[in-house]
Amino acid sequence: MLILLVIVILLTVYFNTHDNTYAPGCGTSPRVDYYTKLLNDSSEESFNRVYTGDRAEIGDWPWLVRISVTFRNDSLSLCTGAIVGNTWILTAAHCLHSGDIKYTSISYDSVEINPITNRIAYASKYFVHPNYTTPHKSDDIALIQLQSTIRFSDSVHALCLGRNIQPVAYETTFAVGYGREFRGHRRMDPVNYAREAMMDTFLGEECKKNEKIVCTFGYNQGTTKGDSGGSLMVIRDNRFYSIGVVSMGSQNSITNVMSEVRSFYTRTSAYCDWISETTAQQVKCDDKTFDINYLLL
């Protein structure tokens, strides 16, 4: 009996102290099959579903979190983030840079803002990239360490990170967050639920010059206020990988029903070493390589 008790205690300590970021399940989601099928379907119905975007459904984005930062001057910052380890959240530096932080709550395992039913974690430490600067938002990336461990499951687990996840021109990417929703001419209203969108990458001059950013465009689909810190994702080997962190959206550029929206992201792969060092090796980018020739056709 004593031996059994010791084994239980040791197993408890192990699972509470070891990060299972890349246990089977990182980046897995029912949305992989949905979007893969959608991208291969050229019908008008399929196009309309892409164009209008979708309200996120529970279980589709297991790493999605909503970050609520309260500063000591009582101002509030509402952002999105991604679980990358069972005690680590990846987000944007500008979400944490408005003053001295009083406390931060992180809602997870949900796609709606509901104080009664949301699962909540709290931040213990903040790590803003040391080279982050304003107003240009260079190196706009940060990590939040949690006070307690998030138990991973089918509905809650990490988003994949990879050193070899690089943008390909005009590749379809995916974003999900709690950003404001387009309601009409220059009108962006806050919502209490997450939405997902599809955008294509483009390699404009600014993106070619700066290897630390990713650029996207979409028609009435992009990232807006509230989406900051969320992950821009691509599909590799039937998993979602982070390719960027939402930095600068284009909430003021939507003026009609066919407005092109351009958004800018901090390229995740450029910060793999910083992420690993900051988390004491608890979160690492994998070194997998992928056959992306089909994307170049």
Coordinates of C-alpha atoms in Angstrom, one line a residue:
M1 CA 0.0 0.0 0.0
L2 CA 2.8 2.4 0.9
I3 CA 4.6 1.6 -2.4
L4 CA 1.4 2.4 -4.3
L5 CA 1.0 5.7 -2.5
V6 CA 4.6 6.6 -3.4
I7 CA 4.0 5.8 -7.0
V8 CA 0.9 8.0 -7.1
I9 CA 2.7 10.9 -5.5
L10 CA 5.6 10.6 -8.0
L11 CA 3.3 10.5 -11.0
T12 CA 1.4 13.5 -9.7
V13 CA 4.6 15.5 -9.2
Y14 CA 5.8 14.4 -12.7
F15 CA 2.7 15.5 -14.5
N16 CA 2.5 18.8 -12.6
T17 CA 6.1 19.7 -13.4
H18 CA 6.7 18.4 -16.9
D19 CA 5.4 20.3 -19.8
N20 CA 3.6 18.1 -22.4
T21 CA 3.5 20.7 -25.1
Y22 CA 4.5 18.2 -27.8
A23 CA 2.7 15.2 -26.5
P24 CA 0.4 13.8 -29.2
G25 CA -2.2 16.4 -29.8
C26 CA -0.4 19.6 -30.3
G27 CA -2.1 21.6 -33.1
T28 CA -4.8 18.9 -33.6
S29 CA -8.3 20.2 -34.3
P30 CA -11.5 19.2 -36.1
R31 CA -11.0 22.3 -38.1
V32 CA -8.0 20.7 -40.0
D33 CA -10.3 18.4 -42.0
Y34 CA -12.9 21.1 -42.4
Y35 CA -10.5 23.7 -43.9
T36 CA -8.6 21.1 -46.0
K37 CA -11.9 20.1 -47.6
L38 CA -13.0 23.8 -48.0
L39 CA -9.8 24.8 -49.7
N40 CA -10.2 22.0 -52.2
D41 CA -13.8 23.0 -53.0
S42 CA -14.3 25.6 -55.6
S43 CA -18.1 25.9 -55.3
E44 CA -19.8 29.2 -54.7
E45 CA -21.2 27.9 -51.4
S46 CA -17.6 27.2 -50.3
F47 CA -16.4 30.7 -51.3
N48 CA -19.2 32.4 -49.4
R49 CA -18.4 30.5 -46.2
V50 CA -14.7 31.6 -46.6
Y51 CA -15.7 35.2 -47.4
T52 CA -18.1 35.7 -44.5
G53 CA -16.1 34.0 -41.9
D54 CA -17.3 31.7 -39.1
R55 CA -18.2 32.0 -35.5
A56 CA -15.8 29.7 -33.6
E57 CA -17.2 26.5 -32.1
I58 CA -16.2 25.0 -28.8
G59 CA -13.5 22.4 -29.2
D60 CA -12.2 23.7 -32.5
W61 CA -9.4 25.8 -31.2
P62 CA -8.0 24.0 -28.0
W63 CA -5.2 26.5 -27.5
L64 CA -7.3 29.7 -27.8
V65 CA -7.3 32.0 -24.8
R66 CA -8.7 35.4 -24.0
I67 CA -6.4 37.6 -22.0
S68 CA -7.7 40.4 -19.7
V69 CA -4.9 42.6 -18.4
T70 CA -5.8 45.1 -15.6
F71 CA -3.2 47.8 -15.0
R72 CA -2.6 49.7 -11.8
N73 CA -4.2 52.8 -13.2
D74 CA -7.3 50.6 -13.7
S75 CA -7.1 50.7 -17.5
L76 CA -7.8 47.4 -19.3
S77 CA -6.2 45.5 -22.2
L78 CA -8.2 42.8 -23.9
C79 CA -6.2 40.5 -26.2
T80 CA -6.1 37.0 -27.6
G81 CA -3.4 34.4 -27.0
A82 CA -2.4 30.8 -27.6
I83 CA -1.5 28.0 -25.2
V84 CA 2.0 26.8 -26.1
G85 CA 2.8 24.9 -22.9
N86 CA 0.8 23.8 -19.9
T87 CA 2.0 26.9 -18.0
W88 CA 2.8 29.2 -20.9
I89 CA 0.7 31.6 -23.1
L90 CA 2.1 33.2 -26.3
T91 CA 0.8 36.7 -27.1
A92 CA 1.9 40.1 -28.3
A93 CA 4.1 42.4 -26.3
H94 CA 1.9 45.5 -26.9
C95 CA -0.9 43.7 -24.9
L96 CA 1.3 44.0 -21.8
H97 CA 3.0 47.3 -22.3
S98 CA 0.5 50.0 -21.2
G99 CA 1.8 50.3 -17.7
D100 CA 2.3 48.4 -14.4
I101 CA 0.2 45.3 -14.4
K102 CA -2.1 44.7 -11.4
Y103 CA -3.3 41.2 -12.5
T104 CA -4.1 39.2 -15.6
S105 CA -6.8 36.6 -16.1
I106 CA -6.8 34.1 -18.9
S107 CA -10.0 32.4 -20.1
Y108 CA -9.6 29.1 -21.8
D109 CA -11.5 26.0 -23.0
S110 CA -14.2 28.3 -24.4
V111 CA -15.0 30.4 -27.4
E112 CA -17.4 32.7 -25.5
I113 CA -16.9 35.4 -22.9
N114 CA -18.9 34.1 -19.9
P115 CA -17.5 34.9 -16.4
I116 CA -19.7 32.2 -14.9
T117 CA -18.7 29.2 -17.1
N118 CA -15.3 30.2 -18.4
R119 CA -12.3 28.3 -17.0
I120 CA -9.8 30.9 -15.7
A121 CA -6.1 30.8 -15.1
Y122 CA -4.0 33.7 -13.7
A123 CA -0.6 35.0 -14.7
S124 CA 2.4 34.8 -12.4
K125 CA 5.1 36.3 -14.6
Y126 CA 5.4 38.3 -17.8
F127 CA 8.2 38.2 -20.4
V128 CA 8.1 40.9 -23.0
H129 CA 10.7 40.5 -25.7
P130 CA 13.7 42.7 -24.7
N131 CA 13.9 44.4 -28.1
Y132 CA 10.2 45.4 -28.3
T133 CA 9.8 49.0 -29.2
T134 CA 6.8 51.3 -29.9
P135 CA 5.3 52.8 -32.0
H136 CA 6.6 50.5 -34.8
K137 CA 6.0 47.3 -32.7
S138 CA 9.1 45.6 -33.7
D139 CA 9.7 42.3 -31.9
D140 CA 6.1 42.4 -30.8
I141 CA 6.0 39.1 -28.9
A142 CA 5.6 38.1 -25.3
L143 CA 5.1 35.1 -23.0
I144 CA 2.9 34.8 -19.9
Q145 CA 3.7 32.2 -17.3
L146 CA 0.7 30.9 -15.4
Q147 CA 0.4 30.4 -11.6
S148 CA -0.9 26.9 -12.1
T149 CA -0.7 24.1 -14.6
I150 CA -3.4 23.7 -17.3
R151 CA -4.4 20.0 -17.7
F152 CA -4.2 19.1 -21.4
S153 CA -7.0 17.1 -23.0
D154 CA -8.8 16.8 -26.3
S155 CA -10.4 20.2 -25.8
V156 CA -7.4 21.9 -24.2
H157 CA -3.9 21.6 -25.6
A158 CA -1.0 23.5 -27.1
L159 CA -0.6 25.0 -30.6
C160 CA 2.4 23.6 -32.4
L161 CA 5.6 25.8 -33.0
G162 CA 8.2 25.0 -35.6
R163 CA 11.5 26.4 -36.7
N164 CA 10.8 25.7 -40.4
I165 CA 7.3 27.2 -40.6
Q166 CA 7.9 30.0 -43.1
P167 CA 5.4 32.1 -45.2
V168 CA 4.7 31.0 -48.7
A169 CA 3.3 33.6 -51.1
Y170 CA -0.5 33.5 -51.3
E171 CA -0.8 30.5 -48.9
T172 CA -4.1 30.5 -47.0
T173 CA -3.7 31.1 -43.3
F174 CA -6.1 31.0 -40.4
A175 CA -6.7 33.2 -37.4
V176 CA -9.2 33.1 -34.5
G177 CA -9.7 35.7 -31.8
Y178 CA -12.0 38.0 -29.9
G179 CA -11.6 40.9 -32.2
R180 CA -14.2 43.4 -33.1
E181 CA -16.7 42.4 -35.9
F182 CA -17.3 44.3 -39.1
R183 CA -20.9 45.7 -39.0
G184 CA -20.9 48.2 -41.9
H185 CA -19.1 51.3 -43.1
R186 CA -16.1 51.7 -40.8
R187 CA -18.1 50.2 -37.9
M188 CA -16.4 47.6 -35.8
D189 CA -18.4 46.4 -32.8
P190 CA -17.1 44.3 -29.8
V191 CA -18.5 40.8 -29.5
N192 CA -18.6 38.3 -26.7
Y193 CA -17.5 35.3 -28.8
A194 CA -14.5 34.3 -30.9
R195 CA -14.5 34.3 -34.7
E196 CA -12.2 32.7 -37.2
A197 CA -11.1 33.9 -40.5
M198 CA -9.0 33.0 -43.5
M199 CA -6.4 35.3 -45.2
D200 CA -3.7 34.8 -47.8
T201 CA -0.1 35.7 -47.2
F202 CA 1.5 38.3 -49.5
L203 CA 5.2 39.2 -49.8
G204 CA 5.1 43.0 -50.2
E205 CA 8.2 45.2 -50.0
E206 CA 7.9 45.6 -46.2
C207 CA 7.6 41.9 -45.7
K208 CA 10.5 41.1 -47.9
K209 CA 12.8 43.5 -46.1
N210 CA 11.8 42.3 -42.6
E211 CA 12.2 38.6 -42.0
K212 CA 10.6 38.9 -38.6
I213 CA 7.1 39.7 -39.9
V214 CA 4.3 38.0 -41.9
C215 CA 1.8 39.9 -43.9
T216 CA -1.7 38.8 -45.0
F217 CA -4.6 40.2 -46.9
G218 CA -8.3 39.2 -47.1
Y219 CA -11.6 40.7 -48.3
N220 CA -13.4 41.9 -45.2
Q221 CA -11.4 39.3 -43.3
G222 CA -8.5 40.2 -41.2
T223 CA -7.5 40.9 -37.6
T224 CA -8.9 43.8 -35.6
K225 CA -8.7 45.3 -32.1
G226 CA -9.1 42.4 -29.6
D227 CA -7.4 39.9 -31.9
S228 CA -3.9 41.2 -30.9
G229 CA -1.7 38.4 -29.5
G230 CA -3.6 35.6 -31.2
S231 CA -1.8 33.2 -33.6
L232 CA -1.8 33.2 -37.3
M233 CA -1.8 29.6 -38.3
V234 CA -1.0 27.3 -41.2
I235 CA -1.7 23.6 -41.7
R236 CA 1.3 21.2 -41.8
D237 CA 0.9 17.4 -41.7
N238 CA -2.7 17.7 -40.5
R239 CA -1.8 20.0 -37.6
F240 CA -2.1 23.7 -37.0
Y241 CA 1.2 25.5 -36.5
S242 CA 1.7 29.1 -35.4
I243 CA 3.3 31.1 -38.2
G244 CA 2.8 34.6 -36.6
V245 CA 1.5 36.5 -33.6
V246 CA -1.1 39.2 -34.4
S247 CA 0.6 42.6 -34.1
M248 CA -1.0 45.2 -36.3
G249 CA -4.5 44.8 -37.8
S250 CA -6.3 47.1 -40.2
Q251 CA -9.5 47.9 -38.4
N252 CA -9.8 51.3 -40.1
S253 CA -9.5 50.0 -43.7
I254 CA -12.9 48.3 -44.0
T255 CA -15.1 50.8 -45.9
N256 CA -17.4 48.6 -48.0
V257 CA -18.5 45.1 -48.7
M258 CA -15.4 44.2 -50.7
S259 CA -12.6 46.0 -48.8
E260 CA -9.1 44.5 -48.8
V261 CA -7.8 44.1 -45.3
R262 CA -4.1 43.9 -44.7
S263 CA -2.7 42.7 -41.4
F264 CA 0.8 42.2 -39.9
Y265 CA 2.2 39.6 -37.6
T266 CA 5.4 38.8 -35.7
R267 CA 6.9 35.8 -37.3
T268 CA 6.9 33.0 -34.7
S269 CA 9.8 31.0 -36.1
A270 CA 12.2 34.0 -35.8
Y271 CA 11.8 33.7 -32.0
C272 CA 12.2 30.0 -31.3
D273 CA 15.5 30.5 -29.4
W274 CA 14.0 33.2 -27.3
I275 CA 10.9 31.1 -26.5
S276 CA 13.0 28.1 -25.5
E277 CA 15.4 30.2 -23.4
T278 CA 12.6 32.2 -21.7
T279 CA 10.7 29.0 -20.8
A280 CA 13.8 27.2 -19.6
Q281 CA 13.3 24.6 -22.4
Q282 CA 9.7 23.9 -21.4
V283 CA 8.5 25.1 -24.7
K284 CA 10.4 24.3 -27.9
C285 CA 9.9 24.7 -31.6
D286 CA 10.2 21.4 -33.4
D287 CA 12.7 20.9 -36.2
K288 CA 10.4 19.1 -38.6
T289 CA 10.7 19.9 -42.3
F290 CA 7.6 19.8 -44.5
D291 CA 6.9 19.2 -48.2
I292 CA 5.3 22.4 -49.3
N293 CA 5.8 22.0 -53.1
Y294 CA 2.1 21.7 -53.5
L295 CA 1.7 25.2 -52.2
L296 CA 3.9 26.5 -55.0
L297 CA 1.8 25.2 -57.9

